[in-house]
Amino acid sequence: MATNSSRKTIFAAMGSNLAIAITKFIAASITGSSAMISEGIHSVVDTADQLLLLLGITRSQKPADDSHPFGYGQELYFWTFIVAILIFAIGGGMSIYEGITHLINPSPLEDPMWNYIVLFVAIILEGFSWTVALKEFLPTKGKQNFWQAIKSSKDPTVLTILFEDSAAILGLIVALIGIFLGHLFDNVYFDGIASIIIGIILAIVAVVLARESKGLLVGESADPQTIANIRSLSKTEPGVKEVIRVLTMQLAPKEVLLNLEIQFSNNLTGEEIALTVESLEANIRQKHPEIKQIFIEAKSLTAARKSYQENPSS
C-alpha cells in the first residue's frame, strides 16, 4: 500500500496549494490578471487532486473480500488516473480558455504589485512542497536516471505530486514573465498568452501522468530486476529443475502478485515437492516482502514422473 511518506507528501502539497489558491484569487480580483486567474484555478485543481489521492490511498487499504480476493490496491491507480484527467480537462482546459478569452476581450492593465507579491510567495510555497516530494522520490530512484525512475515507479502518489509541483513552479514563472512583459511593453496580450502557455504545460503533465497510471491500472508487471531476482532464487532451490515462466502483477505500490511456473526434478516425491515449494516461498518473501501472493504451478509433473520411471538415469 502507499506508505506514510506518500501521505506526508500529499499533506504538504495540499497545505501549500490551498494557501496559494486563496492569495492568487485575491490578487486576481484586485488586478484583473488573466494569468493570475489561471494560476488560481490551477491551485484549486491541485488541492482537489490531492484530496482524491488521499481517497485513493484510503480505499486501496480496504481488506480483500469475496468480490475482490486480491484486495483493493488498484483503487489508488484508478484515482491517480482521475487526477490526470482533472488536470487536463479543468486545469489545462480552463487556463487555455481563460487565456483565449483575455486575448479576445483584454482587460486594462492594473498595478502589478499584488501579482508580484503573490507569485513570489507562491513560488516559495510550491518550492517547499516540491522539495518534500523530491526527497521522498529520490530514495526510490537507485542507480536509474531520473526518467527511468519515473517510468519504473510503482507509487503514483509521490510521482503525481512531484509532477504537479513542477508544473506549478513552471506556471508561476510563466505568469510572472507574462505580467512583467505586459507592463514593460504596455501590452495587455502578454497576460493572455501566459495563461495559454500555463494551460499547455498542465495538459502535457496530465498526459504523462495518465500514461503512467494507465500502465499500472491495466496490470503492469513488477520491475525487471525483481523478476530476474525471483528467477535466480528459484533456480538455486534444490529440487527445481527449470523455471518456465515468472508472471507478476503490481497490485499496489507495495503489493505484488506472483505466479511461478516450475518444472521440478523428476525424482522428487510429493512430500519433497511440498517442502521445496514451502522453502522457495519463504526465500522469495524474505528477499521481496512486497510479494504478498505467490502461486506455484508444477509444469508437466505427471509426464516428468512417467519419464523418470521409464528412464531413471535421466
mmCIF file of C-alpha atoms in Angstrom, residues 9-314:
data_model
loop_
_atom_site.group_PDB
_atom_site.id
_atom_site.type_symbol
_atom_site.label_atom_id
_atom_site.label_comp_id
_atom_site.label_asym_id
_atom_site.label_seq_id
_atom_site.Cartn_x
_atom_site.Cartn_y
_atom_site.Cartn_z
ATOM 1 C CA THR A 9 3.932 14.452 0.606
ATOM 2 C CA ILE A 10 0.219 14.895 -0.123
ATOM 3 C CA PHE A 11 -0.489 16.893 3.041
ATOM 4 C CA ALA A 12 2.499 19.174 2.417
ATOM 5 C CA ALA A 13 1.280 19.843 -1.132
ATOM 6 C CA MET A 14 -2.343 20.311 -0.058
ATOM 7 C CA GLY A 15 -1.498 22.885 2.603
ATOM 8 C CA SER A 16 0.672 24.856 0.186
ATOM 9 C CA ASN A 17 -1.854 24.779 -2.658
ATOM 10 C CA LEU A 18 -4.810 25.828 -0.520
ATOM 11 C CA ALA A 19 -2.939 28.848 0.841
ATOM 12 C CA ILE A 20 -1.682 29.741 -2.624
ATOM 13 C CA ALA A 21 -5.140 29.452 -4.243
ATOM 14 C CA ILE A 22 -6.655 31.918 -1.776
ATOM 15 C CA THR A 23 -3.910 34.515 -2.264
ATOM 16 C CA LYS A 24 -3.979 34.137 -6.077
ATOM 17 C CA PHE A 25 -7.707 34.784 -6.318
ATOM 18 C CA ILE A 26 -7.408 37.807 -4.026
ATOM 19 C CA ALA A 27 -4.668 39.206 -6.254
ATOM 20 C CA ALA A 28 -6.661 38.384 -9.410
ATOM 21 C CA SER A 29 -9.728 40.223 -8.080
ATOM 22 C CA ILE A 30 -7.599 43.306 -7.348
ATOM 23 C CA THR A 31 -5.565 43.356 -10.569
ATOM 24 C CA GLY A 32 -7.808 41.591 -13.105
ATOM 25 C CA SER A 33 -4.902 39.470 -14.352
ATOM 26 C CA SER A 34 -5.898 36.567 -16.619
ATOM 27 C CA ALA A 35 -2.687 34.681 -15.844
ATOM 28 C CA MET A 36 -3.378 35.072 -12.118
ATOM 29 C CA ILE A 37 -6.916 33.707 -12.528
ATOM 30 C CA SER A 38 -5.442 30.710 -14.402
ATOM 31 C CA GLU A 39 -2.955 30.177 -11.612
ATOM 32 C CA GLY A 40 -5.752 30.352 -9.021
ATOM 33 C CA ILE A 41 -7.724 27.706 -10.953
ATOM 34 C CA HIS A 42 -4.562 25.607 -11.167
ATOM 35 C CA SER A 43 -4.078 25.700 -7.380
ATOM 36 C CA VAL A 44 -7.729 24.790 -6.697
ATOM 37 C CA VAL A 45 -7.460 21.811 -9.072
ATOM 38 C CA ASP A 46 -4.217 20.716 -7.389
ATOM 39 C CA THR A 47 -5.872 20.870 -3.953
ATOM 40 C CA ALA A 48 -8.830 18.785 -5.183
ATOM 41 C CA ASP A 49 -6.410 16.342 -6.792
ATOM 42 C CA GLN A 50 -4.628 15.790 -3.503
ATOM 43 C CA LEU A 51 -7.953 15.053 -1.784
ATOM 44 C CA LEU A 52 -8.629 12.432 -4.476
ATOM 45 C CA LEU A 53 -5.194 10.890 -3.930
ATOM 46 C CA LEU A 54 -5.954 10.615 -0.202
ATOM 47 C CA LEU A 55 -9.274 8.984 -1.096
ATOM 48 C CA GLY A 56 -7.406 6.551 -3.325
ATOM 49 C CA ILE A 57 -4.954 5.653 -0.550
ATOM 50 C CA THR A 58 -7.800 5.089 1.923
ATOM 51 C CA ARG A 59 -9.853 2.921 -0.451
ATOM 52 C CA SER A 60 -6.810 0.935 -1.568
ATOM 53 C CA GLN A 61 -6.277 -0.216 2.017
ATOM 54 C CA LYS A 62 -9.634 -1.977 2.286
ATOM 55 C CA PRO A 63 -9.130 -5.678 3.111
ATOM 56 C CA ALA A 64 -9.704 -8.355 0.481
ATOM 57 C CA ASP A 65 -13.191 -9.856 0.271
ATOM 58 C CA ASP A 66 -15.100 -12.339 -1.891
ATOM 59 C CA SER A 67 -15.657 -9.844 -4.710
ATOM 60 C CA HIS A 68 -12.042 -8.624 -4.649
ATOM 61 C CA PRO A 69 -9.929 -11.577 -3.463
ATOM 62 C CA PHE A 70 -6.664 -9.756 -4.183
ATOM 63 C CA GLY A 71 -7.697 -6.608 -2.338
ATOM 64 C CA TYR A 72 -8.391 -3.058 -3.481
ATOM 65 C CA GLY A 73 -4.826 -1.856 -4.062
ATOM 66 C CA GLN A 74 -5.509 -0.793 -7.652
ATOM 67 C CA GLU A 75 -8.064 1.764 -6.421
ATOM 68 C CA LEU A 76 -5.044 4.034 -5.933
ATOM 69 C CA TYR A 77 -4.136 3.714 -9.612
ATOM 70 C CA PHE A 78 -7.721 4.463 -10.634
ATOM 71 C CA TRP A 79 -7.906 7.694 -8.636
ATOM 72 C CA THR A 80 -4.496 8.764 -9.906
ATOM 73 C CA PHE A 81 -5.857 8.369 -13.434
ATOM 74 C CA ILE A 82 -8.876 10.520 -12.497
ATOM 75 C CA VAL A 83 -6.469 13.165 -11.160
ATOM 76 C CA ALA A 84 -4.656 13.200 -14.511
ATOM 77 C CA ILE A 85 -7.981 13.734 -16.317
ATOM 78 C CA LEU A 86 -8.885 16.612 -13.989
ATOM 79 C CA ILE A 87 -5.517 18.297 -14.534
ATOM 80 C CA PHE A 88 -6.019 18.033 -18.314
ATOM 81 C CA ALA A 89 -9.704 18.981 -18.504
ATOM 82 C CA ILE A 90 -10.098 21.550 -15.727
ATOM 83 C CA GLY A 91 -6.577 22.815 -15.085
ATOM 84 C CA GLY A 92 -5.312 22.869 -18.672
ATOM 85 C CA GLY A 93 -8.661 23.464 -20.385
ATOM 86 C CA MET A 94 -9.792 26.327 -18.154
ATOM 87 C CA SER A 95 -6.405 28.055 -18.330
ATOM 88 C CA ILE A 96 -6.367 27.923 -22.134
ATOM 89 C CA TYR A 97 -9.995 29.130 -22.251
ATOM 90 C CA GLU A 98 -9.234 31.995 -19.868
ATOM 91 C CA GLY A 99 -6.208 32.992 -21.946
ATOM 92 C CA ILE A 100 -8.149 32.970 -25.237
ATOM 93 C CA THR A 101 -10.980 34.980 -23.640
ATOM 94 C CA HIS A 102 -8.448 37.534 -22.404
ATOM 95 C CA LEU A 103 -6.928 37.831 -25.882
ATOM 96 C CA ILE A 104 -10.365 38.440 -27.427
ATOM 97 C CA ASN A 105 -11.521 40.837 -24.699
ATOM 98 C CA PRO A 106 -8.373 42.189 -22.988
ATOM 99 C CA SER A 107 -8.676 43.949 -19.630
ATOM 100 C CA PRO A 108 -6.817 47.177 -18.888
ATOM 101 C CA LEU A 109 -3.515 46.728 -17.078
ATOM 102 C CA GLU A 110 -3.648 47.312 -13.321
ATOM 103 C CA ASP A 111 -0.939 47.847 -10.730
ATOM 104 C CA PRO A 112 1.026 44.536 -10.795
ATOM 105 C CA MET A 113 2.468 44.831 -7.290
ATOM 106 C CA TRP A 114 -0.031 42.403 -5.744
ATOM 107 C CA ASN A 115 0.604 39.915 -8.529
ATOM 108 C CA TYR A 116 4.351 40.033 -7.938
ATOM 109 C CA ILE A 117 3.966 39.564 -4.183
ATOM 110 C CA VAL A 118 1.597 36.599 -4.554
ATOM 111 C CA LEU A 119 3.699 34.955 -7.274
ATOM 112 C CA PHE A 120 6.911 35.173 -5.271
ATOM 113 C CA VAL A 121 5.198 33.782 -2.158
ATOM 114 C CA ALA A 122 3.616 31.010 -4.266
ATOM 115 C CA ILE A 123 6.977 30.059 -5.781
ATOM 116 C CA ILE A 124 8.433 29.700 -2.271
ATOM 117 C CA LEU A 125 5.498 27.556 -1.040
ATOM 118 C CA GLU A 126 5.427 25.398 -4.182
ATOM 119 C CA GLY A 127 9.191 25.020 -3.905
ATOM 120 C CA PHE A 128 8.768 23.694 -0.362
ATOM 121 C CA SER A 129 6.144 21.164 -1.481
ATOM 122 C CA TRP A 130 8.293 20.168 -4.490
ATOM 123 C CA THR A 131 11.302 19.630 -2.204
ATOM 124 C CA VAL A 132 9.273 17.328 0.085
ATOM 125 C CA ALA A 133 8.093 15.274 -2.921
ATOM 126 C CA LEU A 134 11.613 15.108 -4.376
ATOM 127 C CA LYS A 135 13.088 13.898 -1.067
ATOM 128 C CA GLU A 136 10.535 11.075 -0.968
ATOM 129 C CA PHE A 137 11.136 10.177 -4.610
ATOM 130 C CA LEU A 138 14.956 10.156 -4.741
ATOM 131 C CA PRO A 139 15.486 7.135 -2.408
ATOM 132 C CA THR A 140 13.389 5.029 -4.813
ATOM 133 C CA LYS A 141 15.491 6.051 -7.819
ATOM 134 C CA GLY A 142 18.530 3.908 -7.062
ATOM 135 C CA LYS A 143 21.063 3.889 -9.910
ATOM 136 C CA GLN A 144 18.473 4.728 -12.564
ATOM 137 C CA ASN A 145 18.398 8.103 -14.242
ATOM 138 C CA PHE A 146 15.511 10.404 -13.420
ATOM 139 C CA TRP A 147 13.276 9.430 -16.362
ATOM 140 C CA GLN A 148 13.903 5.698 -15.908
ATOM 141 C CA ALA A 149 12.952 6.036 -12.238
ATOM 142 C CA ILE A 150 9.732 7.827 -13.190
ATOM 143 C CA LYS A 151 8.774 5.109 -15.696
ATOM 144 C CA SER A 152 9.529 2.278 -13.247
ATOM 145 C CA SER A 153 7.883 3.919 -10.204
ATOM 146 C CA LYS A 154 5.023 1.893 -8.709
ATOM 147 C CA ASP A 155 3.807 4.614 -6.302
ATOM 148 C CA PRO A 156 1.826 7.192 -8.318
ATOM 149 C CA THR A 157 1.086 9.452 -5.338
ATOM 150 C CA VAL A 158 4.582 10.888 -4.868
ATOM 151 C CA LEU A 159 5.063 10.957 -8.639
ATOM 152 C CA THR A 160 1.824 12.899 -9.146
ATOM 153 C CA ILE A 161 2.716 15.496 -6.507
ATOM 154 C CA LEU A 162 6.210 15.871 -7.977
ATOM 155 C CA PHE A 163 4.788 16.459 -11.470
ATOM 156 C CA GLU A 164 2.048 18.777 -10.219
ATOM 157 C CA ASP A 165 4.511 20.900 -8.259
ATOM 158 C CA SER A 166 6.933 21.015 -11.183
ATOM 159 C CA ALA A 167 4.110 22.210 -13.450
ATOM 160 C CA ALA A 168 3.032 24.702 -10.780
ATOM 161 C CA ILE A 169 6.508 26.237 -10.490
ATOM 162 C CA LEU A 170 6.819 26.470 -14.291
ATOM 163 C CA GLY A 171 3.351 28.029 -14.464
ATOM 164 C CA LEU A 172 4.224 30.605 -11.811
ATOM 165 C CA ILE A 173 7.368 31.567 -13.687
ATOM 166 C CA VAL A 174 5.375 31.904 -16.932
ATOM 167 C CA ALA A 175 2.737 34.036 -15.169
ATOM 168 C CA LEU A 176 5.464 36.223 -13.675
ATOM 169 C CA ILE A 177 7.112 36.726 -17.070
ATOM 170 C CA GLY A 178 3.749 37.414 -18.759
ATOM 171 C CA ILE A 179 2.733 40.055 -16.228
ATOM 172 C CA PHE A 180 6.193 41.648 -16.281
ATOM 173 C CA LEU A 181 6.346 41.832 -20.102
ATOM 174 C CA GLY A 182 2.794 43.160 -20.272
ATOM 175 C CA HIS A 183 3.694 46.131 -18.092
ATOM 176 C CA LEU A 184 7.143 46.577 -19.605
ATOM 177 C CA PHE A 185 5.743 46.940 -23.145
ATOM 178 C CA ASP A 186 2.319 48.206 -22.068
ATOM 179 C CA ASN A 187 0.740 45.284 -23.959
ATOM 180 C CA VAL A 188 -2.327 43.560 -22.480
ATOM 181 C CA TYR A 189 -1.907 40.462 -24.693
ATOM 182 C CA PHE A 190 1.154 39.074 -22.885
ATOM 183 C CA ASP A 191 -1.071 38.182 -19.931
ATOM 184 C CA GLY A 192 -3.451 36.112 -22.068
ATOM 185 C CA ILE A 193 -0.565 34.377 -23.859
ATOM 186 C CA ALA A 194 0.933 33.439 -20.461
ATOM 187 C CA SER A 195 -2.399 31.897 -19.449
ATOM 188 C CA ILE A 196 -2.480 29.756 -22.616
ATOM 189 C CA ILE A 197 1.112 28.573 -22.032
ATOM 190 C CA ILE A 198 0.192 27.608 -18.455
ATOM 191 C CA GLY A 199 -2.692 25.542 -19.816
ATOM 192 C CA ILE A 200 -0.418 23.770 -22.303
ATOM 193 C CA ILE A 201 2.075 22.938 -19.507
ATOM 194 C CA LEU A 202 -0.736 21.405 -17.428
ATOM 195 C CA ALA A 203 -2.048 19.428 -20.412
ATOM 196 C CA ILE A 204 1.405 17.922 -21.083
ATOM 197 C CA VAL A 205 1.843 16.936 -17.419
ATOM 198 C CA ALA A 206 -1.640 15.392 -17.399
ATOM 199 C CA VAL A 207 -0.891 13.259 -20.460
ATOM 200 C CA VAL A 208 2.360 11.954 -18.905
ATOM 201 C CA LEU A 209 0.597 11.115 -15.615
ATOM 202 C CA ALA A 210 -2.307 9.442 -17.420
ATOM 203 C CA ARG A 211 0.097 7.280 -19.403
ATOM 204 C CA GLU A 212 1.947 6.135 -16.268
ATOM 205 C CA SER A 213 -1.295 5.499 -14.342
ATOM 206 C CA LYS A 214 -2.792 3.542 -17.244
ATOM 207 C CA GLY A 215 0.138 1.104 -17.265
ATOM 208 C CA LEU A 216 -0.366 0.339 -13.575
ATOM 209 C CA LEU A 217 -4.143 0.222 -13.843
ATOM 210 C CA VAL A 218 -4.288 -2.380 -16.625
ATOM 211 C CA GLY A 219 -1.890 -4.788 -14.900
ATOM 212 C CA GLU A 220 1.761 -3.778 -15.061
ATOM 213 C CA SER A 221 4.398 -6.319 -14.056
ATOM 214 C CA ALA A 222 6.912 -5.848 -11.257
ATOM 215 C CA ASP A 223 10.201 -4.195 -12.215
ATOM 216 C CA PRO A 224 12.626 -6.312 -14.314
ATOM 217 C CA GLN A 225 15.190 -6.542 -11.505
ATOM 218 C CA THR A 226 12.635 -8.122 -9.163
ATOM 219 C CA ILE A 227 11.630 -10.654 -11.842
ATOM 220 C CA ALA A 228 15.288 -11.517 -12.502
ATOM 221 C CA ASN A 229 15.909 -11.995 -8.759
ATOM 222 C CA ILE A 230 12.902 -14.314 -8.426
ATOM 223 C CA ARG A 231 14.098 -16.412 -11.355
ATOM 224 C CA SER A 232 17.594 -16.617 -9.848
ATOM 225 C CA LEU A 233 16.251 -17.580 -6.397
ATOM 226 C CA SER A 234 14.080 -20.285 -7.933
ATOM 227 C CA LYS A 235 16.924 -21.807 -9.929
ATOM 228 C CA THR A 236 19.131 -22.108 -6.837
ATOM 229 C CA GLU A 237 16.451 -24.001 -4.915
ATOM 230 C CA PRO A 238 17.275 -27.746 -4.622
ATOM 231 C CA GLY A 239 14.612 -29.740 -6.393
ATOM 232 C CA VAL A 240 13.883 -27.120 -9.064
ATOM 233 C CA LYS A 241 14.920 -28.390 -12.483
ATOM 234 C CA GLU A 242 13.787 -25.444 -14.588
ATOM 235 C CA VAL A 243 11.928 -22.126 -14.224
ATOM 236 C CA ILE A 244 9.485 -21.976 -17.130
ATOM 237 C CA ARG A 245 7.782 -18.609 -16.541
ATOM 238 C CA VAL A 246 7.722 -15.820 -13.953
ATOM 239 C CA LEU A 247 4.473 -13.859 -14.108
ATOM 240 C CA THR A 248 3.924 -10.834 -11.867
ATOM 241 C CA MET A 249 1.306 -8.121 -11.467
ATOM 242 C CA GLN A 250 1.613 -4.891 -9.481
ATOM 243 C CA LEU A 251 -1.497 -4.716 -7.287
ATOM 244 C CA ALA A 252 -0.394 -1.689 -5.228
ATOM 245 C CA PRO A 253 2.838 0.270 -4.612
ATOM 246 C CA LYS A 254 3.995 -2.317 -2.071
ATOM 247 C CA GLU A 255 1.989 -5.352 -3.182
ATOM 248 C CA VAL A 256 2.836 -7.775 -5.992
ATOM 249 C CA LEU A 257 1.138 -10.971 -7.161
ATOM 250 C CA LEU A 258 3.494 -13.724 -8.350
ATOM 251 C CA ASN A 259 2.768 -16.829 -10.422
ATOM 252 C CA LEU A 260 5.692 -19.233 -10.944
ATOM 253 C CA GLU A 261 5.631 -21.998 -13.496
ATOM 254 C CA ILE A 262 8.292 -24.536 -12.498
ATOM 255 C CA GLN A 263 9.468 -27.965 -13.558
ATOM 256 C CA PHE A 264 10.636 -29.909 -10.502
ATOM 257 C CA SER A 265 13.305 -32.594 -10.513
ATOM 258 C CA ASN A 266 11.897 -35.876 -11.766
ATOM 259 C CA ASN A 267 12.833 -37.947 -8.722
ATOM 260 C CA LEU A 268 11.038 -35.849 -6.087
ATOM 261 C CA THR A 269 8.259 -37.370 -4.001
ATOM 262 C CA GLY A 270 5.063 -35.465 -3.277
ATOM 263 C CA GLU A 271 6.314 -34.579 0.198
ATOM 264 C CA GLU A 272 9.638 -33.324 -1.178
ATOM 265 C CA ILE A 273 7.842 -31.163 -3.707
ATOM 266 C CA ALA A 274 5.749 -29.637 -0.914
ATOM 267 C CA LEU A 275 8.889 -28.884 1.132
ATOM 268 C CA THR A 276 10.575 -27.354 -1.935
ATOM 269 C CA VAL A 277 7.593 -25.106 -2.561
ATOM 270 C CA GLU A 278 7.499 -24.042 1.089
ATOM 271 C CA SER A 279 11.228 -23.254 1.101
ATOM 272 C CA LEU A 280 11.014 -21.334 -2.177
ATOM 273 C CA GLU A 281 8.085 -19.215 -0.982
ATOM 274 C CA ALA A 282 9.911 -18.384 2.255
ATOM 275 C CA ASN A 283 13.072 -17.319 0.388
ATOM 276 C CA ILE A 284 11.114 -15.159 -2.053
ATOM 277 C CA ARG A 285 9.170 -13.414 0.709
ATOM 278 C CA GLN A 286 12.355 -12.803 2.680
ATOM 279 C CA LYS A 287 14.064 -11.116 -0.280
ATOM 280 C CA HIS A 288 10.921 -9.421 -1.625
ATOM 281 C CA PRO A 289 8.430 -8.641 1.162
ATOM 282 C CA GLU A 290 6.260 -6.724 -1.311
ATOM 283 C CA ILE A 291 5.253 -10.068 -2.883
ATOM 284 C CA LYS A 292 2.099 -10.901 -0.928
ATOM 285 C CA GLN A 293 0.510 -13.587 -3.121
ATOM 286 C CA ILE A 294 2.542 -16.500 -4.541
ATOM 287 C CA PHE A 295 1.140 -19.230 -6.783
ATOM 288 C CA ILE A 296 3.476 -22.024 -7.924
ATOM 289 C CA GLU A 297 2.459 -24.270 -10.801
ATOM 290 C CA ALA A 298 4.243 -27.583 -11.437
ATOM 291 C CA LYS A 299 4.859 -27.896 -15.161
ATOM 292 C CA SER A 300 4.030 -31.317 -16.656
ATOM 293 C CA LEU A 301 4.711 -33.047 -13.350
ATOM 294 C CA THR A 302 2.860 -36.237 -14.279
ATOM 295 C CA ALA A 303 4.692 -36.535 -17.591
ATOM 296 C CA ALA A 304 8.026 -35.901 -15.878
ATOM 297 C CA ARG A 305 7.417 -38.657 -13.324
ATOM 298 C CA LYS A 306 6.405 -41.126 -16.029
ATOM 299 C CA SER A 307 9.592 -40.306 -17.964
ATOM 300 C CA TYR A 308 11.661 -40.834 -14.814
ATOM 301 C CA GLN A 309 10.062 -44.195 -14.100
ATOM 302 C CA GLU A 310 10.825 -45.334 -17.655
ATOM 303 C CA ASN A 311 14.356 -43.950 -17.598
ATOM 304 C CA PRO A 312 15.625 -43.380 -14.023
ATOM 305 C CA SER A 313 19.059 -42.313 -15.212
ATOM 306 C CA SER A 314 17.698 -39.185 -16.914
#
